[in-house]
mmCIF file of C-alpha atoms in Angstrom:
data_model
loop_
_atom_site.group_PDB
_atom_site.id
_atom_site.type_symbol
_atom_site.label_atom_id
_atom_site.label_comp_id
_atom_site.label_asym_id
_atom_site.label_seq_id
_atom_site.Cartn_x
_atom_site.Cartn_y
_atom_site.Cartn_z
ATOM 1 C CA MET A 255 30.185 -18.748 11.259
ATOM 2 C CA ARG A 256 27.607 -17.248 9.550
ATOM 3 C CA LEU A 257 26.073 -15.948 12.956
ATOM 4 C CA LEU A 258 29.527 -14.623 14.145
ATOM 5 C CA HIS A 259 29.851 -12.499 10.484
ATOM 6 C CA LEU A 260 26.336 -10.953 11.245
ATOM 7 C CA ILE A 261 27.213 -10.052 14.781
ATOM 8 C CA ILE A 262 30.293 -8.300 13.441
ATOM 9 C CA LEU A 263 28.600 -6.615 10.790
ATOM 10 C CA LEU A 264 25.896 -5.208 12.846
ATOM 11 C CA GLY A 265 28.269 -4.070 15.498
ATOM 12 C CA SER A 266 30.212 -2.059 12.859
ATOM 13 C CA VAL A 267 27.009 -0.537 11.311
ATOM 14 C CA LEU A 268 24.850 0.249 14.405
ATOM 15 C CA PRO A 269 27.288 2.253 16.865
ATOM 16 C CA SER A 270 28.017 4.665 13.916
ATOM 17 C CA LEU A 271 24.617 5.298 13.187
ATOM 18 C CA GLY A 272 24.176 5.804 16.912
ATOM 19 C CA GLN A 273 26.761 8.460 17.069
ATOM 20 C CA LEU A 274 24.571 10.804 15.303
ATOM 21 C CA HIS A 275 22.454 13.075 17.758
ATOM 22 C CA VAL A 276 20.008 15.653 16.354
ATOM 23 C CA THR A 277 18.505 18.507 18.029
ATOM 24 C CA GLU A 278 15.173 19.994 16.768
ATOM 25 C CA ASN A 279 14.859 23.914 16.533
ATOM 26 C CA LYS A 280 11.485 25.550 16.103
ATOM 27 C CA GLN A 281 10.067 26.256 12.571
ATOM 28 C CA ARG A 282 10.103 29.764 11.432
ATOM 29 C CA ALA A 283 8.205 31.845 8.604
ATOM 30 C CA PHE A 284 9.256 34.974 7.141
ATOM 31 C CA PRO A 285 6.254 36.306 5.063
ATOM 32 C CA ASN A 286 7.259 39.741 4.532
ATOM 33 C CA ASP A 287 10.652 38.686 2.983
ATOM 34 C CA ILE A 288 9.648 35.186 1.432
ATOM 35 C CA PRO A 289 6.948 35.377 -1.242
ATOM 36 C CA ALA A 290 4.176 32.748 -1.068
ATOM 37 C CA GLY A 291 5.321 29.630 -3.011
ATOM 38 C CA ASP A 292 5.399 25.827 -3.564
ATOM 39 C CA TYR A 293 8.960 25.273 -2.306
ATOM 40 C CA SER A 294 10.212 21.721 -2.573
ATOM 41 C CA GLY A 295 13.891 21.764 -2.470
ATOM 42 C CA ILE A 296 16.989 23.605 -1.171
ATOM 43 C CA ALA A 297 20.643 23.543 -1.778
ATOM 44 C CA TRP A 298 23.342 25.365 0.087
ATOM 45 C CA LEU A 299 25.603 27.564 -1.684
ATOM 46 C CA GLY A 300 28.187 28.551 0.943
ATOM 47 C CA ASN A 301 28.060 31.378 3.620
ATOM 48 C CA ASN A 302 24.495 32.494 3.885
ATOM 49 C CA HIS A 303 22.942 31.792 0.390
ATOM 50 C CA TYR A 304 20.752 29.039 -0.783
ATOM 51 C CA ALA A 305 19.096 27.796 -4.022
ATOM 52 C CA VAL A 306 15.610 27.045 -3.698
ATOM 53 C CA VAL A 307 13.171 25.373 -6.109
ATOM 54 C CA SER A 308 9.416 25.503 -6.563
ATOM 55 C CA ASP A 309 7.208 22.734 -8.045
ATOM 56 C CA LYS A 310 4.663 25.064 -9.434
ATOM 57 C CA GLU A 311 6.612 28.186 -10.468
ATOM 58 C CA LYS A 312 5.918 29.307 -14.216
ATOM 59 C CA GLU A 313 9.529 28.868 -15.223
ATOM 60 C CA ASP A 314 12.169 26.185 -14.682
ATOM 61 C CA GLY A 315 14.902 27.638 -12.448
ATOM 62 C CA PHE A 316 15.683 28.649 -8.791
ATOM 63 C CA PHE A 317 15.479 31.206 -6.323
ATOM 64 C CA ILE A 318 18.424 32.500 -4.282
ATOM 65 C CA TRP A 319 17.528 33.161 -0.570
ATOM 66 C CA GLU A 320 19.659 34.619 2.272
ATOM 67 C CA ILE A 321 19.286 32.639 5.302
ATOM 68 C CA ASN A 322 20.941 33.524 8.659
ATOM 69 C CA THR A 323 21.451 30.902 11.150
ATOM 70 C CA ASP A 324 22.759 31.376 14.991
ATOM 71 C CA SER A 325 26.281 30.321 15.157
ATOM 72 C CA VAL A 326 25.823 28.144 18.201
ATOM 73 C CA SER A 327 22.198 26.609 18.022
ATOM 74 C CA GLY A 328 21.838 26.665 14.327
ATOM 75 C CA GLU A 329 18.409 28.467 14.792
ATOM 76 C CA ILE A 330 17.040 30.315 12.049
ATOM 77 C CA LEU A 331 17.269 34.039 12.419
ATOM 78 C CA SER A 332 16.174 35.469 9.345
ATOM 79 C CA ALA A 333 15.437 34.690 5.685
ATOM 80 C CA ARG A 334 14.849 36.741 2.590
ATOM 81 C CA ASN A 335 14.550 36.194 -1.238
ATOM 82 C CA LEU A 336 17.129 37.654 -3.277
ATOM 83 C CA GLY A 337 15.597 36.776 -6.781
ATOM 84 C CA PHE A 338 14.820 34.074 -9.390
ATOM 85 C CA HIS A 339 17.130 32.784 -11.860
ATOM 86 C CA SER A 340 15.257 31.325 -14.685
ATOM 87 C CA SER A 341 16.472 28.880 -17.463
ATOM 88 C CA GLY A 342 13.933 30.054 -19.842
ATOM 89 C CA PHE A 343 11.999 26.906 -19.933
ATOM 90 C CA PRO A 344 8.552 25.979 -18.569
ATOM 91 C CA ASN A 345 8.750 24.416 -15.088
ATOM 92 C CA ARG A 346 8.931 20.781 -15.161
ATOM 93 C CA ASP A 347 7.614 20.131 -11.527
ATOM 94 C CA ASP A 348 10.929 20.977 -10.212
ATOM 95 C CA GLU A 349 11.316 18.679 -6.839
ATOM 96 C CA ASP A 350 14.762 19.198 -5.599
ATOM 97 C CA ILE A 351 18.134 20.980 -6.200
ATOM 98 C CA VAL A 352 21.637 20.146 -5.047
ATOM 99 C CA TYR A 353 25.018 22.195 -5.505
ATOM 100 C CA VAL A 354 28.247 20.539 -6.579
ATOM 101 C CA PRO A 355 31.367 22.943 -5.429
ATOM 102 C CA SER A 356 33.856 21.410 -7.637
ATOM 103 C CA THR A 357 32.059 22.235 -10.813
ATOM 104 C CA ASP A 358 30.170 25.462 -9.441
ATOM 105 C CA LYS A 359 27.045 23.930 -10.966
ATOM 106 C CA LEU A 360 23.597 22.992 -9.748
ATOM 107 C CA TRP A 361 21.288 19.741 -10.534
ATOM 108 C CA ILE A 362 17.584 19.891 -10.378
ATOM 109 C CA THR A 363 15.241 17.121 -10.510
ATOM 110 C CA GLY A 364 11.897 17.194 -11.928
ATOM 111 C CA GLU A 365 8.981 14.947 -11.329
ATOM 112 C CA ALA A 366 7.077 15.684 -14.384
ATOM 113 C CA ASP A 367 9.830 14.479 -16.733
ATOM 114 C CA ASN A 368 11.793 12.436 -14.204
ATOM 115 C CA ARG A 369 15.186 13.842 -15.523
ATOM 116 C CA ILE A 370 17.833 15.137 -13.445
ATOM 117 C CA MET A 371 19.513 18.066 -15.464
ATOM 118 C CA GLU A 372 22.505 20.588 -14.871
ATOM 119 C CA TYR A 373 22.291 24.263 -14.466
ATOM 120 C CA ASN A 374 24.802 27.119 -14.072
ATOM 121 C CA ARG A 375 24.720 29.703 -11.413
ATOM 122 C CA GLU A 376 22.566 31.911 -13.640
ATOM 123 C CA GLY A 377 20.015 29.550 -13.972
ATOM 124 C CA MET A 378 20.829 28.308 -17.518
ATOM 125 C CA ARG A 379 20.649 24.630 -18.326
ATOM 126 C CA THR A 380 23.972 22.997 -19.647
ATOM 127 C CA PRO A 381 23.959 20.297 -22.016
ATOM 128 C CA ARG A 382 24.602 17.543 -19.155
ATOM 129 C CA GLU A 383 22.055 14.973 -17.768
ATOM 130 C CA VAL A 384 22.200 12.235 -15.368
ATOM 131 C CA GLN A 385 21.426 8.960 -17.189
ATOM 132 C CA LEU A 386 19.212 7.086 -14.893
ATOM 133 C CA PRO A 387 18.654 3.412 -14.569
ATOM 134 C CA GLU A 388 15.460 2.023 -16.682
ATOM 135 C CA ARG A 389 13.416 1.499 -13.416
ATOM 136 C CA PHE A 390 13.156 5.223 -12.993
ATOM 137 C CA HIS A 391 11.861 5.951 -16.743
ATOM 138 C CA HIS A 392 8.293 4.776 -16.072
ATOM 139 C CA LEU A 393 7.315 6.211 -12.769
ATOM 140 C CA PRO A 394 3.621 6.849 -12.172
ATOM 141 C CA PRO A 395 2.333 10.564 -12.194
ATOM 142 C CA ASN A 396 3.205 12.557 -9.100
ATOM 143 C CA ARG A 397 5.114 9.465 -7.582
ATOM 144 C CA GLY A 398 8.219 10.264 -9.672
ATOM 145 C CA LEU A 399 11.705 11.400 -8.625
ATOM 146 C CA GLU A 400 11.243 13.727 -5.486
ATOM 147 C CA ALA A 401 14.546 13.816 -3.444
ATOM 148 C CA LEU A 402 17.811 14.833 -4.575
ATOM 149 C CA SER A 403 21.291 15.072 -2.534
ATOM 150 C CA TYR A 404 24.950 15.551 -3.322
ATOM 151 C CA ASN A 405 27.711 14.927 -0.645
ATOM 152 C CA ALA A 406 31.047 16.797 -1.598
ATOM 153 C CA GLN A 407 32.911 14.443 0.724
ATOM 154 C CA THR A 408 31.876 11.344 -0.791
ATOM 155 C CA GLN A 409 31.382 12.694 -4.219
ATOM 156 C CA SER A 410 28.274 10.895 -4.514
ATOM 157 C CA LEU A 411 24.659 12.034 -6.154
ATOM 158 C CA TRP A 412 21.457 10.372 -4.617
ATOM 159 C CA THR A 413 18.064 10.432 -5.703
ATOM 160 C CA CYS A 414 14.791 8.493 -4.907
ATOM 161 C CA ASN A 415 11.282 8.308 -6.011
ATOM 162 C CA GLU A 416 8.540 9.305 -3.484
ATOM 163 C CA SER A 417 6.489 6.282 -2.564
ATOM 164 C CA ASP A 418 4.946 3.065 -3.572
ATOM 165 C CA THR A 419 8.397 0.705 -3.977
ATOM 166 C CA ILE A 420 10.944 3.250 -3.114
ATOM 167 C CA TYR A 421 14.234 3.046 -4.879
ATOM 168 C CA ILE A 422 17.107 4.823 -3.692
ATOM 169 C CA GLN A 423 19.848 5.504 -6.458
ATOM 170 C CA GLN A 424 23.618 6.304 -5.781
ATOM 171 C CA PHE A 425 25.704 7.739 -8.383
ATOM 172 C CA ASP A 426 29.437 8.030 -8.439
ATOM 173 C CA SER A 427 31.593 11.214 -9.076
ATOM 174 C CA LEU A 428 31.276 10.899 -12.824
ATOM 175 C CA LEU A 429 27.642 10.625 -12.271
ATOM 176 C CA GLN A 430 27.267 7.000 -13.201
ATOM 177 C CA PRO A 431 24.730 4.755 -11.375
ATOM 178 C CA VAL A 432 26.719 2.498 -9.079
ATOM 179 C CA HIS A 433 23.984 1.074 -6.472
ATOM 180 C CA THR A 434 20.281 0.854 -6.023
ATOM 181 C CA TYR A 435 18.911 0.364 -2.692
ATOM 182 C CA LEU A 436 15.293 -0.783 -1.683
ATOM 183 C CA TYR A 437 13.780 1.198 1.197
ATOM 184 C CA HIS A 438 10.770 0.159 3.171
ATOM 185 C CA LEU A 439 8.554 2.704 4.708
ATOM 186 C CA ASP A 440 6.921 2.578 8.211
ATOM 187 C CA ALA A 441 3.328 1.450 8.251
ATOM 188 C CA PRO A 442 1.181 4.675 8.024
ATOM 189 C CA GLN A 443 -0.919 5.977 10.982
ATOM 190 C CA ALA A 444 -3.944 7.423 9.109
ATOM 191 C CA ASP A 445 -6.671 5.722 6.877
ATOM 192 C CA ALA A 446 -6.007 7.149 3.477
ATOM 193 C CA ALA A 447 -9.661 6.339 2.283
ATOM 194 C CA GLN A 448 -10.878 8.971 5.013
ATOM 195 C CA ALA A 449 -8.849 11.660 3.644
ATOM 196 C CA GLN A 450 -9.597 14.350 1.134
ATOM 197 C CA TYR A 451 -5.776 14.625 0.492
ATOM 198 C CA TYR A 452 -3.216 12.250 1.410
ATOM 199 C CA ALA A 453 0.555 11.589 0.990
ATOM 200 C CA HIS A 454 2.884 8.856 2.480
ATOM 201 C CA GLY A 455 6.414 8.529 1.318
ATOM 202 C CA ILE A 456 9.916 10.204 1.285
ATOM 203 C CA GLY A 457 9.938 13.884 1.573
ATOM 204 C CA THR A 458 13.490 14.554 1.252
ATOM 205 C CA ILE A 459 16.897 12.916 1.607
ATOM 206 C CA CYS A 460 20.403 14.234 2.765
ATOM 207 C CA ALA A 461 23.574 12.590 2.161
ATOM 208 C CA LEU A 462 26.169 12.768 4.964
ATOM 209 C CA ASP A 463 30.038 12.481 4.727
ATOM 210 C CA ASP A 464 30.167 9.018 6.498
ATOM 211 C CA GLY A 465 28.229 7.758 3.525
ATOM 212 C CA SER A 466 24.915 7.317 5.281
ATOM 213 C CA ILE A 467 21.920 9.441 4.351
ATOM 214 C CA LEU A 468 19.255 11.053 6.306
ATOM 215 C CA LEU A 469 15.473 10.314 4.924
ATOM 216 C CA LEU A 470 12.487 12.274 5.974
ATOM 217 C CA GLU A 471 9.408 9.925 6.033
ATOM 218 C CA ARG A 472 6.330 12.200 6.132
ATOM 219 C CA GLU A 473 2.565 11.340 6.275
ATOM 220 C CA PHE A 474 0.464 14.060 5.080
ATOM 221 C CA TYR A 475 -3.265 13.728 5.927
ATOM 222 C CA VAL A 476 -5.954 16.213 5.282
ATOM 223 C CA PRO A 477 -9.682 15.326 6.380
ATOM 224 C CA HIS A 478 -12.536 16.698 4.341
ATOM 225 C CA ALA A 479 -12.996 19.262 6.977
ATOM 226 C CA LYS A 480 -9.254 20.527 6.853
ATOM 227 C CA ILE A 481 -9.414 20.975 10.540
ATOM 228 C CA GLY A 482 -7.346 18.097 12.136
ATOM 229 C CA ALA A 483 -5.064 18.126 9.127
ATOM 230 C CA PHE A 484 -1.409 16.877 10.064
ATOM 231 C CA VAL A 485 1.994 16.114 8.701
ATOM 232 C CA HIS A 486 3.942 13.540 10.797
ATOM 233 C CA CYS A 487 7.571 13.520 10.106
ATOM 234 C CA LYS A 488 10.071 10.727 10.984
ATOM 235 C CA LEU A 489 13.714 11.418 10.157
ATOM 236 C CA TYR A 490 15.798 8.249 9.799
ATOM 237 C CA GLN A 491 19.666 7.876 9.118
ATOM 238 C CA PHE A 492 20.020 4.861 6.774
ATOM 239 C CA ALA A 493 23.063 2.870 6.066
ATOM 240 C CA PRO A 494 22.410 1.605 2.287
ATOM 241 C CA ASP A 495 24.799 -1.054 2.093
ATOM 242 C CA GLU A 496 23.549 -2.788 5.400
ATOM 243 C CA GLY A 497 19.734 -1.684 4.752
ATOM 244 C CA GLN A 498 19.814 -0.459 8.347
ATOM 245 C CA LYS A 499 17.749 2.683 9.461
ATOM 246 C CA VAL A 500 17.719 4.406 12.792
ATOM 247 C CA LEU A 501 15.071 6.947 13.914
ATOM 248 C CA LYS A 502 16.737 10.091 14.930
ATOM 249 C CA LYS A 503 14.041 12.708 15.267
ATOM 250 C CA GLU A 504 10.236 12.713 14.922
ATOM 251 C CA TRP A 505 7.845 15.588 15.051
ATOM 252 C CA ARG A 506 4.262 16.475 14.019
ATOM 253 C CA THR A 507 2.493 19.594 12.744
ATOM 254 C CA SER A 508 -1.047 20.270 12.210
ATOM 255 C CA LEU A 509 -4.107 22.443 11.429
ATOM 256 C CA THR A 510 -6.348 23.035 14.480
ATOM 257 C CA LEU A 511 -8.987 25.424 15.764
ATOM 258 C CA PHE A 512 -6.184 26.833 17.762
ATOM 259 C CA GLY A 513 -2.987 26.400 15.924
ATOM 260 C CA ARG A 514 -1.734 26.539 12.018
ATOM 261 C CA SER A 515 1.733 24.897 12.228
ATOM 262 C CA LEU A 516 1.074 22.504 9.476
ATOM 263 C CA ALA A 517 4.144 22.143 7.409
ATOM 264 C CA ASN A 518 4.896 19.671 4.591
ATOM 265 C CA TYR A 519 8.630 19.469 4.626
ATOM 266 C CA GLU A 520 9.816 18.578 1.062
ATOM 267 C CA GLY A 521 13.518 19.969 0.700
ATOM 268 C CA SER A 522 16.568 19.871 3.045
ATOM 269 C CA CYS A 523 20.241 20.380 2.623
ATOM 270 C CA LEU A 524 23.322 20.449 4.908
ATOM 271 C CA GLY A 525 24.252 23.964 5.859
ATOM 272 C CA PRO A 526 27.255 25.628 7.885
ATOM 273 C CA THR A 527 29.228 24.181 10.414
ATOM 274 C CA LEU A 528 28.539 25.540 13.953
ATOM 275 C CA ALA A 529 30.992 26.844 16.547
ATOM 276 C CA ASP A 530 31.398 23.399 18.054
ATOM 277 C CA GLY A 531 31.925 21.578 14.943
ATOM 278 C CA SER A 532 28.228 20.267 14.558
ATOM 279 C CA ARG A 533 26.231 21.016 11.366
ATOM 280 C CA VAL A 534 23.197 22.792 10.513
ATOM 281 C CA MET A 535 20.453 20.944 8.236
ATOM 282 C CA ILE A 536 17.855 23.290 6.830
ATOM 283 C CA LEU A 537 14.346 22.004 5.653
ATOM 284 C CA VAL A 538 12.017 23.948 3.673
ATOM 285 C CA ALA A 539 8.085 23.128 3.405
ATOM 286 C CA ASP A 540 5.735 23.356 0.544
ATOM 287 C CA SER A 541 2.619 25.544 1.477
ATOM 288 C CA GLN A 542 0.899 25.185 -1.684
ATOM 289 C CA HIS A 543 1.207 29.111 -2.224
ATOM 290 C CA GLN A 544 0.046 29.778 1.348
ATOM 291 C CA TYR A 545 -3.213 27.895 0.719
ATOM 292 C CA GLY A 546 -6.278 29.452 1.778
ATOM 293 C CA GLY A 547 -4.123 32.232 3.539
ATOM 294 C CA VAL A 548 -3.676 29.382 6.219
ATOM 295 C CA LEU A 549 -0.441 27.879 5.549
ATOM 296 C CA LYS A 550 2.876 29.234 6.029
ATOM 297 C CA ASP A 551 6.136 28.792 3.939
ATOM 298 C CA TRP A 552 7.739 27.281 7.043
ATOM 299 C CA LEU A 553 11.629 26.912 7.366
ATOM 300 C CA LYS A 554 13.174 24.656 9.979
ATOM 301 C CA SER A 555 16.499 23.851 11.212
ATOM 302 C CA LEU A 556 18.136 20.696 12.770
ATOM 303 C CA ARG A 557 21.540 20.471 14.492
ATOM 304 C CA LEU A 558 23.425 17.538 13.819
ATOM 305 C CA GLU A 559 26.295 16.526 16.331
ATOM 306 C CA TRP A 560 28.256 13.422 15.923
ATOM 307 C CA LYS A 561 29.272 12.030 19.520
#
């Protein structure tokens, strides 16, 4: 009886995960229109406007970007910065941002204080704050709250810590914690002991209408020589209630003698609906302020199609 129940359960989960097809578009940079930054999160505001946070900007708040995408392929055509909206407070290592259309407010997660706070469209903080479960109150430095996502269809807010033991937390429409899910990373490919800089964990999450979430596992490896650095990205669709994850797309960027595609993607959001009904997913990379004049503030789009 238990075996039959398991077969029915898996049969109901895996086909739904298998219906999502992801098409990868090339990454783009717009150095004349996007200032050098440390961009770590992005939220779609509607039309072609997006709110973007930086984890090293002097002040807490967000940029407004205009991003134009092709209505058929979802390719990014152009992007430009329209200005910064400050809260008037110091930056708290702002890692991600979401927009809630029903309230016309935004939420930003900070890794320095592990708090999720609400902001209005002008960038000012409101008195509201998400009450996190106890396990998120004592996360280690630089391994705290990293990703944030909100889905208007399910009215759910999601967050998770970056690495070590990863807990994915779901909040309901009243921003009350309802479920905590344990997530297991794939085994790393590189030897962290040989790296000058190394990070392996969840870069960003994106909540979908069906209750599943897309998670970007990324491994960032920088050797002492710098040349040979890479970021390996794996985009998984995760069904939280069943603990099932399915690989949807995988790519690798690198720093070589002949190429500088290295991109550490840290933020993502759903964007416009395309002509055929598929959705655009936008990703933003942290260039460490265009480190050494070598890295770029890359943007990337993915086309999400349900078949």
